[in-house]
mmCIF file of C-alpha atoms and ligand atoms in Angstrom:
data_model
loop_
_atom_site.group_PDB
_atom_site.id
_atom_site.type_symbol
_atom_site.label_atom_id
_atom_site.label_comp_id
_atom_site.label_asym_id
_atom_site.label_seq_id
_atom_site.Cartn_x
_atom_site.Cartn_y
_atom_site.Cartn_z
ATOM 1 C CA MET A 1 85.626 86.944 93.656
ATOM 2 C CA THR A 2 87.382 90.324 93.803
ATOM 3 C CA THR A 3 91.096 90.514 93.051
ATOM 4 C CA PRO A 4 93.138 90.282 96.241
ATOM 5 C CA ILE A 5 95.158 93.357 97.034
ATOM 6 C CA TYR A 6 98.526 93.437 98.705
ATOM 7 C CA LEU A 7 99.277 96.144 101.269
ATOM 8 C CA ASP A 8 102.060 94.412 103.177
ATOM 9 C CA TYR A 9 105.185 95.706 101.414
ATOM 10 C CA ASN A 10 107.062 96.158 104.686
ATOM 11 C CA ALA A 11 106.839 92.380 105.158
ATOM 12 C CA THR A 12 108.091 91.793 101.632
ATOM 13 C CA ALA A 13 107.631 93.538 98.280
ATOM 14 C CA PRO A 14 106.687 91.794 95.041
ATOM 15 C CA LEU A 15 109.664 91.135 92.782
ATOM 16 C CA LYS A 16 109.976 93.675 90.007
ATOM 17 C CA PRO A 17 109.754 92.076 86.532
ATOM 18 C CA ALA A 18 113.227 93.283 85.517
ATOM 19 C CA VAL A 19 114.607 91.608 88.648
ATOM 20 C CA VAL A 20 112.989 88.303 87.705
ATOM 21 C CA GLU A 21 114.417 88.565 84.181
ATOM 22 C CA ALA A 22 117.939 89.342 85.377
ATOM 23 C CA MET A 23 117.806 86.538 87.946
ATOM 24 C CA ALA A 24 116.542 84.044 85.363
ATOM 25 C CA VAL A 25 119.533 84.849 83.171
ATOM 26 C CA ALA A 26 121.919 84.551 86.125
ATOM 27 C CA LEU A 27 120.362 81.250 87.249
ATOM 28 C CA ALA A 28 120.858 79.784 83.806
ATOM 29 C CA GLU A 29 124.606 80.475 83.999
ATOM 30 C CA THR A 30 127.122 78.154 85.618
ATOM 31 C CA GLY A 31 130.038 79.554 87.545
ATOM 32 C CA ASN A 32 131.484 80.070 90.990
ATOM 33 C CA ALA A 33 132.699 83.646 91.304
ATOM 34 C CA SER A 34 135.873 82.370 92.980
ATOM 35 C CA SER A 35 136.865 80.244 89.963
ATOM 36 C CA VAL A 36 139.505 81.680 87.689
ATOM 37 C CA HIS A 37 138.103 80.286 84.423
ATOM 38 C CA ARG A 38 135.705 82.160 82.154
ATOM 39 C CA PHE A 39 132.607 80.770 83.905
ATOM 40 C CA GLY A 40 133.837 82.033 87.229
ATOM 41 C CA ARG A 41 134.857 85.361 85.754
ATOM 42 C CA LEU A 42 131.350 85.878 84.367
ATOM 43 C CA ALA A 43 129.805 85.246 87.787
ATOM 44 C CA ARG A 44 132.360 87.595 89.363
ATOM 45 C CA ARG A 45 131.527 90.297 86.850
ATOM 46 C CA ALA A 46 127.792 89.966 87.587
ATOM 47 C CA ILE A 47 128.400 90.218 91.340
ATOM 48 C CA GLU A 48 130.692 93.230 91.029
ATOM 49 C CA SER A 49 128.204 95.007 88.815
ATOM 50 C CA ALA A 50 125.502 94.419 91.457
ATOM 51 C CA ARG A 51 127.884 95.663 94.155
ATOM 52 C CA GLY A 52 128.114 98.962 92.311
ATOM 53 C CA GLN A 53 124.326 99.184 91.983
ATOM 54 C CA VAL A 54 123.761 98.492 95.684
ATOM 55 C CA ALA A 55 126.494 100.948 96.719
ATOM 56 C CA ALA A 56 124.857 103.655 94.586
ATOM 57 C CA LEU A 57 121.559 103.179 96.445
ATOM 58 C CA VAL A 58 123.178 104.582 99.605
ATOM 59 C CA GLY A 59 125.846 106.812 98.054
ATOM 60 C CA ALA A 60 128.638 104.426 99.071
ATOM 61 C CA SER A 61 131.597 102.942 97.187
ATOM 62 C CA PRO A 62 131.340 99.390 95.862
ATOM 63 C CA HIS A 63 134.206 98.106 98.037
ATOM 64 C CA GLN A 64 132.183 99.083 101.137
ATOM 65 C CA VAL A 65 129.384 96.612 100.318
ATOM 66 C CA VAL A 66 129.491 93.152 101.937
ATOM 67 C CA PHE A 67 126.746 90.874 100.621
ATOM 68 C CA THR A 68 124.901 88.779 103.199
ATOM 69 C CA ALA A 69 121.931 86.413 103.286
ATOM 70 C CA GLY A 70 119.530 89.222 104.199
ATOM 71 C CA GLY A 71 118.914 92.076 106.587
ATOM 72 C CA THR A 72 118.974 89.851 109.646
ATOM 73 C CA GLU A 73 122.488 88.633 108.899
ATOM 74 C CA ALA A 74 123.618 92.184 108.078
ATOM 75 C CA ASN A 75 122.359 93.419 111.457
ATOM 76 C CA ASN A 76 123.889 90.432 113.274
ATOM 77 C CA LEU A 77 127.215 91.014 111.524
ATOM 78 C CA ALA A 78 127.169 94.684 112.501
ATOM 79 C CA LEU A 79 126.373 93.895 116.133
ATOM 80 C CA ALA A 80 129.128 91.261 116.160
ATOM 81 C CA GLN A 81 131.570 94.182 115.803
ATOM 82 C CA ARG A 82 130.679 95.540 119.220
ATOM 83 C CA SER A 83 133.499 93.530 120.812
ATOM 84 C CA LEU A 84 133.504 94.477 124.492
ATOM 85 C CA ALA A 85 131.625 97.721 123.950
ATOM 86 C CA ARG A 86 128.374 98.440 125.732
ATOM 87 C CA VAL A 87 125.521 98.455 123.211
ATOM 88 C CA LEU A 88 122.924 101.230 123.305
ATOM 89 C CA ALA A 89 119.960 100.377 121.095
ATOM 90 C CA SER A 90 116.746 102.281 120.541
ATOM 91 C CA ALA A 91 113.594 100.786 122.057
ATOM 92 C CA VAL A 92 112.077 100.266 118.605
ATOM 93 C CA GLU A 93 114.825 98.244 116.876
ATOM 94 C CA HIS A 94 113.953 95.151 114.871
ATOM 95 C CA GLU A 95 114.598 91.868 116.691
ATOM 96 C CA SER A 96 117.561 91.173 114.412
ATOM 97 C CA VAL A 97 119.276 94.060 116.204
ATOM 98 C CA SER A 98 117.837 93.850 119.722
ATOM 99 C CA ARG A 99 118.273 90.085 120.014
ATOM 100 C CA ALA A 100 121.809 90.256 118.654
ATOM 101 C CA ALA A 101 122.811 92.436 121.597
ATOM 102 C CA ASP A 102 121.742 91.002 124.917
ATOM 103 C CA ASN A 103 122.102 93.413 127.812
ATOM 104 C CA ALA A 104 121.894 96.437 125.560
ATOM 105 C CA LEU A 105 120.944 99.678 127.236
ATOM 106 C CA VAL A 106 117.641 100.796 125.794
ATOM 107 C CA VAL A 107 117.408 104.324 124.423
ATOM 108 C CA PRO A 108 113.771 105.391 124.867
ATOM 109 C CA VAL A 109 111.551 106.915 122.204
ATOM 110 C CA ASP A 110 108.865 109.566 122.593
ATOM 111 C CA GLY A 111 105.152 109.166 121.919
ATOM 112 C CA GLN A 112 105.751 109.597 118.186
ATOM 113 C CA GLY A 113 108.410 106.876 118.172
ATOM 114 C CA LEU A 114 111.359 109.255 117.787
ATOM 115 C CA VAL A 115 114.515 108.388 119.668
ATOM 116 C CA ASP A 116 115.162 110.593 122.701
ATOM 117 C CA LEU A 117 118.453 112.304 121.814
ATOM 118 C CA GLY A 118 118.818 113.778 125.314
ATOM 119 C CA ALA A 119 118.535 110.314 126.844
ATOM 120 C CA LEU A 120 121.095 108.979 124.358
ATOM 121 C CA GLU A 121 123.493 111.749 125.315
ATOM 122 C CA ARG A 122 122.988 111.060 129.043
ATOM 123 C CA LEU A 123 123.440 107.307 128.660
ATOM 124 C CA LEU A 124 126.630 107.808 126.660
ATOM 125 C CA ALA A 125 127.996 110.328 129.150
ATOM 126 C CA ARG A 126 127.442 107.828 131.987
ATOM 127 C CA GLU A 127 129.194 104.977 130.204
ATOM 128 C CA SER A 128 132.859 104.639 131.044
ATOM 129 C CA ALA A 129 133.426 101.691 128.687
ATOM 130 C CA PRO A 130 133.445 102.142 124.891
ATOM 131 C CA ALA A 131 129.961 102.223 123.426
ATOM 132 C CA PHE A 132 128.234 100.944 120.293
ATOM 133 C CA VAL A 133 124.993 102.632 119.244
ATOM 134 C CA ALA A 134 122.282 101.015 117.094
ATOM 135 C CA VAL A 135 119.453 103.172 115.755
ATOM 136 C CA MET A 136 117.374 102.221 112.734
ATOM 137 C CA LEU A 137 116.656 104.657 109.926
ATOM 138 C CA ALA A 138 112.951 103.863 109.601
ATOM 139 C CA ASN A 139 110.716 101.661 111.681
ATOM 140 C CA ASN A 140 109.106 98.616 110.098
ATOM 141 C CA GLU A 141 105.815 98.978 111.991
ATOM 142 C CA THR A 142 105.184 102.727 112.019
ATOM 143 C CA GLY A 143 107.476 104.000 109.246
ATOM 144 C CA VAL A 144 108.818 106.651 111.651
ATOM 145 C CA ILE A 145 112.157 108.024 110.423
ATOM 146 C CA GLN A 146 114.813 108.547 113.080
ATOM 147 C CA PRO A 147 117.207 111.530 113.234
ATOM 148 C CA VAL A 148 120.128 109.211 112.495
ATOM 149 C CA ALA A 149 122.605 111.937 111.477
ATOM 150 C CA GLU A 150 122.099 113.568 114.890
ATOM 151 C CA VAL A 151 122.419 110.187 116.617
ATOM 152 C CA ALA A 152 125.725 109.587 114.820
ATOM 153 C CA HIS A 153 126.977 113.059 115.704
ATOM 154 C CA ILE A 154 126.253 112.550 119.408
ATOM 155 C CA ALA A 155 127.581 108.984 119.438
ATOM 156 C CA HIS A 156 130.829 109.855 117.669
ATOM 157 C CA ALA A 157 131.423 112.739 120.054
ATOM 158 C CA HIS A 158 131.494 110.046 122.750
ATOM 159 C CA GLY A 159 133.795 107.798 120.710
ATOM 160 C CA ALA A 160 131.042 105.270 119.978
ATOM 161 C CA LEU A 161 130.521 103.339 116.753
ATOM 162 C CA VAL A 162 127.091 103.624 115.104
ATOM 163 C CA HIS A 163 125.120 100.964 113.268
ATOM 164 C CA CYS A 164 121.996 101.838 111.311
ATOM 165 C CA ASP A 165 119.393 99.315 110.174
ATOM 166 C CA ALA A 166 118.195 100.869 106.914
ATOM 167 C CA VAL A 167 116.302 97.765 105.778
ATOM 168 C CA GLN A 168 112.904 99.479 105.656
ATOM 169 C CA ALA A 169 114.116 102.906 104.575
ATOM 170 C CA ALA A 170 116.014 101.769 101.475
ATOM 171 C CA GLY A 171 114.047 102.346 98.310
ATOM 172 C CA LYS A 172 111.434 104.416 100.150
ATOM 173 C CA ILE A 173 113.528 107.483 100.960
ATOM 174 C CA ALA A 174 116.852 108.647 99.515
ATOM 175 C CA ILE A 175 119.823 107.507 101.611
ATOM 176 C CA ASP A 176 123.290 109.024 101.719
ATOM 177 C CA MET A 177 125.386 106.949 104.093
ATOM 178 C CA ALA A 178 128.107 109.611 104.357
ATOM 179 C CA ALA A 179 125.538 112.271 105.268
ATOM 180 C CA LEU A 180 124.090 109.960 107.919
ATOM 181 C CA GLY A 181 127.619 109.540 109.266
ATOM 182 C CA VAL A 182 127.089 105.958 110.407
ATOM 183 C CA ASP A 183 129.793 103.300 110.517
ATOM 184 C CA THR A 184 127.693 100.402 109.242
ATOM 185 C CA LEU A 185 124.335 100.233 107.476
ATOM 186 C CA ALA A 186 122.134 97.179 106.860
ATOM 187 C CA LEU A 187 120.080 96.577 103.706
ATOM 188 C CA SER A 188 117.760 93.819 102.509
ATOM 189 C CA ALA A 189 116.836 93.113 98.876
ATOM 190 C CA HIS A 190 113.305 91.822 99.415
ATOM 191 C CA LYS A 191 111.978 95.042 100.878
ATOM 192 C CA LEU A 192 112.654 96.880 97.626
ATOM 193 C CA GLY A 193 111.506 94.520 94.911
ATOM 194 C CA GLY A 194 114.488 92.179 95.002
ATOM 195 C CA PRO A 195 114.699 88.551 96.143
ATOM 196 C CA GLN A 196 114.360 87.245 99.694
ATOM 197 C CA GLY A 197 117.480 85.943 101.407
ATOM 198 C CA VAL A 198 119.916 88.573 100.103
ATOM 199 C CA GLY A 199 121.124 91.690 101.865
ATOM 200 C CA ALA A 200 124.211 93.738 102.521
ATOM 201 C CA LEU A 201 126.164 95.402 105.244
ATOM 202 C CA VAL A 202 127.705 98.630 104.007
ATOM 203 C CA VAL A 203 130.849 99.466 105.963
ATOM 204 C CA ALA A 204 132.422 102.926 106.189
ATOM 205 C CA ASP A 205 136.133 102.955 105.350
ATOM 206 C CA ARG A 206 137.049 103.987 108.878
ATOM 207 C CA ALA A 207 135.320 100.914 110.389
ATOM 208 C CA ALA A 208 137.054 97.539 110.563
ATOM 209 C CA LEU A 209 134.934 94.445 109.960
ATOM 210 C CA GLN A 210 135.550 91.083 111.597
ATOM 211 C CA PRO A 211 133.800 88.251 109.744
ATOM 212 C CA MET A 212 131.067 86.293 111.480
ATOM 213 C CA LEU A 213 131.035 83.429 108.972
ATOM 214 C CA LEU A 214 134.419 81.775 108.573
ATOM 215 C CA GLY A 215 135.614 79.706 105.647
ATOM 216 C CA GLY A 216 136.748 80.849 102.220
ATOM 217 C CA GLY A 217 137.966 84.338 101.422
ATOM 218 C CA GLN A 218 134.789 85.578 99.712
ATOM 219 C CA GLU A 219 133.689 89.194 100.121
ATOM 220 C CA ARG A 220 137.338 90.136 100.666
ATOM 221 C CA GLY A 221 137.508 87.934 103.727
ATOM 222 C CA ARG A 222 134.539 89.636 105.360
ATOM 223 C CA ARG A 223 131.854 86.987 104.754
ATOM 224 C CA ALA A 224 132.770 83.436 103.836
ATOM 225 C CA GLY A 225 130.631 81.243 101.599
ATOM 226 C CA THR A 226 129.988 80.916 97.875
ATOM 227 C CA GLU A 227 128.038 83.968 96.812
ATOM 228 C CA ASN A 228 124.338 83.738 95.915
ATOM 229 C CA THR A 229 125.073 85.048 92.430
ATOM 230 C CA ALA A 230 121.507 85.153 91.078
ATOM 231 C CA GLY A 231 120.187 86.682 94.297
ATOM 232 C CA ILE A 232 122.901 89.316 94.307
ATOM 233 C CA VAL A 233 122.201 90.115 90.653
ATOM 234 C CA GLY A 234 118.509 90.543 91.537
ATOM 235 C CA PHE A 235 119.440 92.783 94.467
ATOM 236 C CA GLY A 236 121.558 94.934 92.142
ATOM 237 C CA VAL A 237 118.758 95.423 89.638
ATOM 238 C CA ALA A 238 116.258 96.133 92.436
ATOM 239 C CA ALA A 239 118.626 98.738 93.902
ATOM 240 C CA GLU A 240 119.044 100.452 90.543
ATOM 241 C CA LEU A 241 115.277 100.510 89.987
ATOM 242 C CA ALA A 242 114.720 101.776 93.526
ATOM 243 C CA ILE A 243 116.838 104.842 92.772
ATOM 244 C CA ARG A 244 114.865 105.427 89.572
ATOM 245 C CA ASP A 245 111.486 104.907 91.276
ATOM 246 C CA ILE A 246 112.067 106.934 94.446
ATOM 247 C CA GLU A 247 109.873 109.834 93.221
ATOM 248 C CA ALA A 248 106.967 107.482 92.499
ATOM 249 C CA ILE A 249 107.304 105.899 95.942
ATOM 250 C CA SER A 250 107.369 109.300 97.636
ATOM 251 C CA GLY A 251 104.051 109.983 95.862
ATOM 252 C CA LEU A 252 102.475 107.229 97.952
ATOM 253 C CA ALA A 253 102.512 109.622 100.926
ATOM 254 C CA GLY A 254 99.610 111.563 99.414
ATOM 255 C CA LEU A 255 97.490 108.435 98.977
ATOM 256 C CA ARG A 256 98.444 107.212 102.443
ATOM 257 C CA ASP A 257 97.521 110.566 104.021
ATOM 258 C CA GLN A 258 94.164 110.624 102.229
ATOM 259 C CA MET A 259 93.487 107.076 103.385
ATOM 260 C CA GLU A 260 94.282 107.996 106.996
ATOM 261 C CA ALA A 261 92.097 111.105 106.789
ATOM 262 C CA ARG A 262 89.185 109.036 105.462
ATOM 263 C CA LEU A 263 89.635 106.390 108.161
ATOM 264 C CA ARG A 264 89.728 109.028 110.857
ATOM 265 C CA ARG A 265 86.695 110.800 109.471
ATOM 266 C CA ALA A 266 84.778 107.532 109.511
ATOM 267 C CA VAL A 267 86.182 106.428 112.865
ATOM 268 C CA PRO A 268 87.211 109.422 114.982
ATOM 269 C CA GLU A 269 88.384 106.968 117.691
ATOM 270 C CA ALA A 270 91.073 105.604 115.349
ATOM 271 C CA THR A 271 94.701 106.341 116.211
ATOM 272 C CA VAL A 272 97.493 106.651 113.655
ATOM 273 C CA PHE A 273 100.835 105.976 115.302
ATOM 274 C CA GLY A 274 103.738 108.312 114.549
ATOM 275 C CA ALA A 275 101.537 110.577 112.418
ATOM 276 C CA ALA A 276 103.229 113.724 113.721
ATOM 277 C CA ALA A 277 106.759 112.433 113.046
ATOM 278 C CA PRO A 278 108.592 112.201 109.726
ATOM 279 C CA ARG A 279 107.471 108.886 108.219
ATOM 280 C CA LEU A 280 108.137 106.632 105.253
ATOM 281 C CA PRO A 281 105.691 107.537 102.479
ATOM 282 C CA ASN A 282 104.228 104.034 102.240
ATOM 283 C CA THR A 283 103.485 103.060 105.841
ATOM 284 C CA SER A 284 100.518 103.545 108.129
ATOM 285 C CA CYS A 285 100.055 101.982 111.542
ATOM 286 C CA ILE A 286 96.493 102.441 112.665
ATOM 287 C CA ALA A 287 94.522 101.212 115.671
ATOM 288 C CA MET A 288 90.832 100.301 115.708
ATOM 289 C CA PRO A 289 89.921 100.560 119.391
ATOM 290 C CA GLY A 290 88.365 97.467 120.908
ATOM 291 C CA VAL A 291 89.150 95.118 118.005
ATOM 292 C CA ALA A 292 92.175 92.818 118.227
ATOM 293 C CA ALA A 293 94.697 93.349 115.447
ATOM 294 C CA GLU A 294 94.576 89.636 114.604
ATOM 295 C CA THR A 295 90.802 89.849 114.096
ATOM 296 C CA GLN A 296 91.254 92.811 111.769
ATOM 297 C CA VAL A 297 93.970 91.066 109.776
ATOM 298 C CA MET A 298 91.848 87.926 109.358
ATOM 299 C CA ALA A 299 88.680 89.828 108.470
ATOM 300 C CA LEU A 300 90.536 91.979 105.948
ATOM 301 C CA ASP A 301 92.152 88.859 104.515
ATOM 302 C CA LEU A 302 88.676 87.376 103.994
ATOM 303 C CA ALA A 303 87.796 90.585 102.165
ATOM 304 C CA GLY A 304 90.878 90.048 99.959
ATOM 305 C CA ILE A 305 93.097 92.686 101.587
ATOM 306 C CA ALA A 306 96.532 91.682 102.903
ATOM 307 C CA VAL A 307 97.919 93.730 105.805
ATOM 308 C CA SER A 308 99.920 92.908 108.944
ATOM 309 C CA ALA A 309 99.300 93.100 112.653
ATOM 310 C CA GLY A 310 102.224 95.101 113.982
ATOM 311 C CA SER A 311 105.373 93.202 113.216
ATOM 312 C CA ALA A 312 104.939 90.052 111.121
ATOM 313 C CA CYS A 313 106.025 87.112 113.222
ATOM 314 C CA SER A 314 107.831 84.106 111.833
ATOM 315 C CA SER A 315 105.746 81.784 114.024
ATOM 316 C CA GLY A 316 102.535 83.127 112.498
ATOM 317 C CA LYS A 317 101.520 84.270 115.962
ATOM 318 C CA VAL A 318 101.084 87.924 116.711
ATOM 319 C CA LYS A 319 102.669 89.154 119.921
ATOM 320 C CA ALA A 320 102.199 92.591 121.413
ATOM 321 C CA SER A 321 104.284 95.132 119.563
ATOM 322 C CA HIS A 322 107.339 96.307 121.509
ATOM 323 C CA VAL A 323 107.461 99.312 119.184
ATOM 324 C CA LEU A 324 103.988 100.559 120.077
ATOM 325 C CA ALA A 325 104.534 99.694 123.737
ATOM 326 C CA ALA A 326 107.688 101.851 123.740
ATOM 327 C CA MET A 327 105.599 104.683 122.269
ATOM 328 C CA GLY A 328 103.210 104.423 125.203
ATOM 329 C CA ALA A 329 100.324 102.965 123.171
ATOM 330 C CA GLY A 330 99.069 100.879 126.103
ATOM 331 C CA ASP A 331 96.168 98.574 125.203
ATOM 332 C CA LEU A 332 95.832 100.162 121.773
ATOM 333 C CA ALA A 333 99.050 98.357 120.781
ATOM 334 C CA GLY A 334 96.991 95.176 120.450
ATOM 335 C CA ASN A 335 94.520 96.921 118.116
ATOM 336 C CA ALA A 336 96.982 98.233 115.537
ATOM 337 C CA ILE A 337 97.424 97.022 111.998
ATOM 338 C CA ARG A 338 100.147 98.014 109.562
ATOM 339 C CA VAL A 339 99.203 99.034 106.059
ATOM 340 C CA SER A 340 102.229 99.268 103.781
ATOM 341 C CA ALA A 341 102.085 100.070 100.079
ATOM 342 C CA GLY A 342 104.709 99.903 97.360
ATOM 343 C CA TRP A 343 105.681 100.010 93.720
ATOM 344 C CA ARG A 344 102.605 98.164 92.415
ATOM 345 C CA SER A 345 100.028 99.846 94.682
ATOM 346 C CA ALA A 346 97.216 101.793 93.024
ATOM 347 C CA PRO A 347 94.798 104.395 94.425
ATOM 348 C CA ALA A 348 92.029 101.760 94.231
ATOM 349 C CA ASP A 349 93.954 99.603 96.731
ATOM 350 C CA PHE A 350 93.649 102.349 99.332
ATOM 351 C CA ASP A 351 89.931 102.677 98.538
ATOM 352 C CA ARG A 352 89.473 98.958 99.157
ATOM 353 C CA LEU A 353 91.291 99.226 102.463
ATOM 354 C CA VAL A 354 89.107 102.136 103.565
ATOM 355 C CA GLU A 355 85.949 100.235 102.589
ATOM 356 C CA GLY A 356 87.079 97.014 104.263
ATOM 357 C CA TRP A 357 88.270 98.662 107.448
ATOM 358 C CA THR A 358 85.283 100.958 107.936
ATOM 359 C CA SER A 359 82.791 98.152 107.320
ATOM 360 C CA LEU A 360 84.694 96.026 109.832
ATOM 361 C CA TRP A 361 84.351 98.873 112.311
ATOM 362 C CA ALA A 362 80.630 99.044 111.624
ATOM 363 C CA ARG A 363 80.360 95.291 112.294
ATOM 364 C CA LEU A 364 82.674 94.948 115.294
ATOM 365 C CA GLY A 365 84.316 98.105 116.505
ATOM 366 C CA ALA A 366 81.537 100.656 116.723
ATOM 367 C CA HIS A 367 79.451 98.271 118.774
ATOM 368 C CA ARG A 368 82.330 97.345 121.146
ATOM 369 C CA ALA A 369 83.477 100.915 121.574
ATOM 370 C CA GLY A 370 79.866 101.927 122.245
ATOM 371 C CA SER A 371 79.724 104.442 119.389
ATOM 372 C CA ALA A 372 77.294 104.911 116.561
ATOM 373 C CA ALA A 373 78.115 102.963 113.408
ATOM 374 C CA PRO A 374 79.969 105.222 110.991
ATOM 375 C CA ALA A 375 79.124 105.757 107.366
ATOM 376 C CA ALA A 376 81.410 103.558 105.229
HETATM 377 N N1 PLP B 1 115.306 95.145 109.929
HETATM 378 C C1 PLP B 1 114.064 95.593 109.724
HETATM 379 C C2 PLP B 1 113.704 96.981 110.151
HETATM 380 C C3 PLP B 1 113.100 94.773 109.120
HETATM 381 O O1 PLP B 1 111.859 95.222 108.931
HETATM 382 C C4 PLP B 1 113.473 93.461 108.744
HETATM 383 C C5 PLP B 1 112.486 92.548 108.144
HETATM 384 O O2 PLP B 1 111.296 92.637 108.392
HETATM 385 C C6 PLP B 1 114.799 93.051 108.959
HETATM 386 C C7 PLP B 1 115.677 93.920 109.558
HETATM 387 C C8 PLP B 1 115.257 91.677 108.573
HETATM 388 O O3 PLP B 1 115.512 91.597 107.198
HETATM 389 P P1 PLP B 1 115.465 90.175 106.454
HETATM 390 O O4 PLP B 1 114.039 89.795 106.333
HETATM 391 O O5 PLP B 1 116.112 90.443 105.126
HETATM 392 O O6 PLP B 1 116.260 89.235 107.270
#
């Protein structure tokens, strides 16, 4: 039996060993960070240290970081600030943004998945009510990086607030929240080697924040509930390591590009989505014409290779990708898998993917698409 390989980092990344160690220490401690005694003070100190580490990941100040129970809550909390404003959200937002804003006006993307800045400008100019713009920094399915600084510039010129879901971008590209110019920014620990169920909303000083969860005065009244101390500690360590490891992660782009070139050489009919746009270094979204994404995921899983079909669904069922549909992928949207690498990925993992995918094509795709079987 060959060792299974994991190429699904955009779903969740393996915990980094130093994160596990720091969390084990934190879990062994007793103390509610709101308590005034020494136990509480120790927990408070651990949380505040993590706040500094997470703030540094995006060039923010510690007081701007509000810890949440993940990226979904951070996005929901940001969208809860829209008040009566009309929400304009890109067509490729994660469901934790799009579903948190019913009736949002959709800002279209082009064939590469990049938000249409002209359309954004036109939609904002038409809107008489105050507006609230949500555009993610990098897409979870394609890795396409949006021109968020330009989005913020346009939106602010129209008096709109801007939220940016940076859940997938964090740890994969350098982020400077001030340079992006956004009002709120969402992060999630488990995408960068930290624990699941912990995230943060980073709030610019100019933006007010109304809490969504009510109760105690934790997080300076911005998010009630006893803090997940060990999780937050793990998030802090993961954030610090992500800053240190950013060069190594950017090096994945070379391996990813070679992998895509090999796949396309073997299967000229293959399509790589967003390949002409700026992309995260670790992500590839590639369609094998004529073969359902689910079939590819299951066959690759049997070969010991873990990838996703478009967006991973909580129900375990794969539905057509709204991201690829918005990019005009048509039927190919149902044939696309996402390969996403990370801190523990090795060149041999990409080799295995190429072997597995091309032999799958030889078995299923070449025949269905009516082409000659390619060399593996
Ligand atoms: N935003 C994006 C772009 C994501 O990819 C995800 C998770 O897949 C989330 C938000 C939600 O984050 P979490 O899993 O921490 O709730």
